[in-house]
Amino acid sequence: MRGNPCCASLLLLALLPLPLLGQEKKDDCTTCHEEVVQKFTVTRHHIVKQGCDSCHTNAQKHAESGDPQDVKHPSDATCSTCHKKHNSHARSSISCSTCHAVHAPPARVNCQNCHTAAAAEFRKPYKHQSTQCNDCHNLHTRTVNNDANCVKCHSPMRGPFVFEHAPVRTGGCASCHEPHGSANPRLLSRAQVHLQCLECHAGTSTPPAFHNLREPRYRNCTICHVKIHGSHVSRYLLR
Amino acid sequence: MRAAISFFAACTLAAQDTGSVDLGYRWNSDLRGSLDTYRSIVNLGEGPRVLGFHYDAGSKLHVAAGGWGGDPAAWFRLDAANAKWGRVRVDHRDTAYFNAMPSFANPLLDRGIFLNQRAFDSRRRYSDIEVEFGPRRAWKPYMGWTRDSGDGRGVTTFVSDANEYAVANTLDDRTNALRGGIEYTHTKGHLLFEQGGYFFSDDQRVFTADRNLGNRRTPLLGRTLFLADLLQTYNVDGRNNYSKAAASWQPADWIDVGGNWIYGRPSNDIRYEQTNRGLFVDLSKLLFADQQSLRWIAAAQRPHTSGTFRAELRPVNKLRIVETLYADRFVWNQQQQQLDAIADPAKWLTVRGGHRYTWATGAGELKRHTWSAGATVRPHARLSLFGDVESARASKILFRSSLGDADKLRLRARYQAMANLALQFNFGLLDNKNPPQLGAFELKQHQSSAAITWAPRGGGRFRLTGDYARYATRSNLDYTIPELRQPGLSTFRENAHSLSALADIGLPHSATLSLGGSSYISSGSRPAHLYQPQLRASIPTRKNMHLLAEYRWFGFSQPFYLYESFRSHQFLLGMKLLR
């Protein structure tokens, strides 16, 4: 073959259109999907040099036949080829495209479209001050470190404490607080503080009898147990 | 610095970029009722404000901000990407945190004293910067820095034997966290290594120079306890270095495996000093003292390891089996194992089922099995139905108020009735009934909500968005009355309705009028009414400028705590500049 100029010429002819192939593909898509391609050019996918056929395989066949069935429409598995973050919504059959517009610039993800009840909790009198859902929620479960998300801002409650308050570690903040919003001050899940505490502190861990609930001092547990989230110097979280 | 300049210069602005800035001046008028409650719930003050700002240069640069000028939640975000240099993300939040409810932590309420003894007026600032270096290639190094700080003042209690005294308190804490790592991405998997750490300090100072009789009403053994002066300092210095690794791999088309592992060694050094004068008692020795001085040094250190493993198998087409393991070793050891199967027997149907086992050991013990099943049905392109049920049974629980024997139901329906009309319905139910051996705990919660988005003819003339939610919570849990050692019953009831609606009406000359608002009405253990109607007008004066006018009203009342009610009128005048 080395000595056969005819074969070399044929090979050269076959290779000639290759540099133009990408351009042709783009033109092919633009011919029919101009509006989609126009939007796509300002997306991050375009910046990282991903073209239509990166996700829509068989695009060439579709371009030739014009049959919509010929082109493969991407699934969540297609997204995860590059985006290795696990989609925690997948268990509920919520696909990536439910929240993300692949062909358009990134828009603010509107969680309340689905989570209407959670959105309504932010209209309760005492509500959390976060500005966006992903300030607290890891939508793709990529954790920064192994601290709970709440202590990202509420860092004095992070610990480790010399004397831990058990629910802070095991049950998390939601053991006592309603994180989105509550009708009770401090986002507590009960209207009266002493009942919040006594619901767990009953039985073997009942407070000593001098806690006379008829006195208002003892109905406000946290005015004595000031370090209720954990203390470094007091076993009873008094200082 | 030169690299940074080059980076932002590369994010060149173009004619098609869009942006806007909303500027305004707010007045509060006729604020009546409890100012402390107003600040604890609304906290919007008067003065000039940058209400909103955004700038979008395609996917190269996105800048947004809002709430600057004194509002309780101000924020700034920047996301700049460049094919050659990489990506920078900045997130900054400045939050005012005021809380001084007259009825909360106030043992002097029945004496007519409206002083919250656990109040604070503080600000939290949170900044996060993450930089991804270089073009998007297989290897991607990144670095991040987070700073979180808070400072302010407040009221807290100085606790002594037999009495406690409300005193002034200053708060000051700072955390600096650094992280850096490298991520390798391949079509068959990815690998990530990250090393990070934080440095934390918390300096609290509690003091008074005024004579204070405390909350105790009666003398002790004929002597009246009091506090003359106090200085209490609490300094905590903490640090944590952590290592993190994450990986995912697809060895064959039918299997995915992945997981992550994080190991940290958080530790704190503590210095506590206290000097107080007055008259105090040591109940263990029954000794009175006119002065106390304490100095403690303590340290806490505890390794923290957590990890997850996940495998997804696709033995046949349209069937996925997902196994997830989670473990956390810290003060308590918690583990979870979950197995789910998800099948798509038809294009319009997805069914799933699974089992989760959660177990933990520590001060208590948890052993809970949870079974789940669900389906997503898409009978029509415009309608999707989603349902999930979960049933949990526990032989051991960590706390009496933990969920043990719980059943959950979630239903969701989305209906795109027309191209411009979308409806959504949600229903959630939680029914927990712990058996007596776990500590009888009954909790029933249900939430129902409906939402509508209606934009006839594309929404140019009229657009309506609204939702209604109803909540009901019913909880019964017995407890022991400390002084009587007799059983009592803690009951909590909440029946709440929440309604929110906003109608945008297009007026001649591209002016718009928006009216609506939200309301929250509840009855039960702590009934509350909160109304927030609003009216907003936007009038274009030039091609790129709109005048804004807004009126809002806040009304809050609680039938059991009438002294905490307030109402306020707010007016805002401003302009919106568009690019």
mmCIF file of C-alpha atoms in Angstrom, chain A residues 11 25-26 30 50 84 98 104 110 115 120 122 132 135 145 165 180-181 195 198 205 211 215-216:
data_model
loop_
_atom_site.group_PDB
_atom_site.id
_atom_site.type_symbol
_atom_site.label_atom_id
_atom_site.label_comp_id
_atom_site.label_asym_id
_atom_site.label_seq_id
_atom_site.Cartn_x
_atom_site.Cartn_y
_atom_site.Cartn_z
ATOM 1 C CA LEU A 11 -7.446 8.071 1.819
ATOM 2 C CA LYS A 25 -23.064 19.494 12.394
ATOM 3 C CA LYS A 26 -23.579 22.928 13.875
ATOM 4 C CA THR A 30 -29.099 25.478 13.309
ATOM 5 C CA GLN A 50 -19.765 20.777 24.298
ATOM 6 C CA LYS A 84 -20.594 12.987 38.625
ATOM 7 C CA THR A 98 -36.895 19.205 35.952
ATOM 8 C CA ALA A 104 -30.648 28.168 28.341
ATOM 9 C CA ASN A 110 -37.401 27.415 41.693
ATOM 10 C CA HIS A 115 -42.138 22.041 47.396
ATOM 11 C CA ALA A 120 -45.491 28.145 52.720
ATOM 12 C CA PHE A 122 -41.509 30.440 55.241
ATOM 13 C CA GLN A 132 -32.088 30.389 48.926
ATOM 14 C CA ASP A 135 -27.915 27.843 51.344
ATOM 15 C CA ASN A 145 -17.110 18.486 55.248
ATOM 16 C CA HIS A 165 -26.496 17.914 74.580
ATOM 17 C CA HIS A 180 -38.171 26.578 57.698
ATOM 18 C CA GLY A 181 -40.558 28.444 59.910
ATOM 19 C CA LEU A 195 -42.790 21.167 77.511
ATOM 20 C CA LEU A 198 -39.810 17.707 79.483
ATOM 21 C CA SER A 205 -33.938 11.764 83.436
ATOM 22 C CA HIS A 211 -37.975 22.399 89.534
ATOM 23 C CA GLU A 215 -42.951 29.061 89.433
ATOM 24 C CA PRO A 216 -42.308 30.882 86.128
#
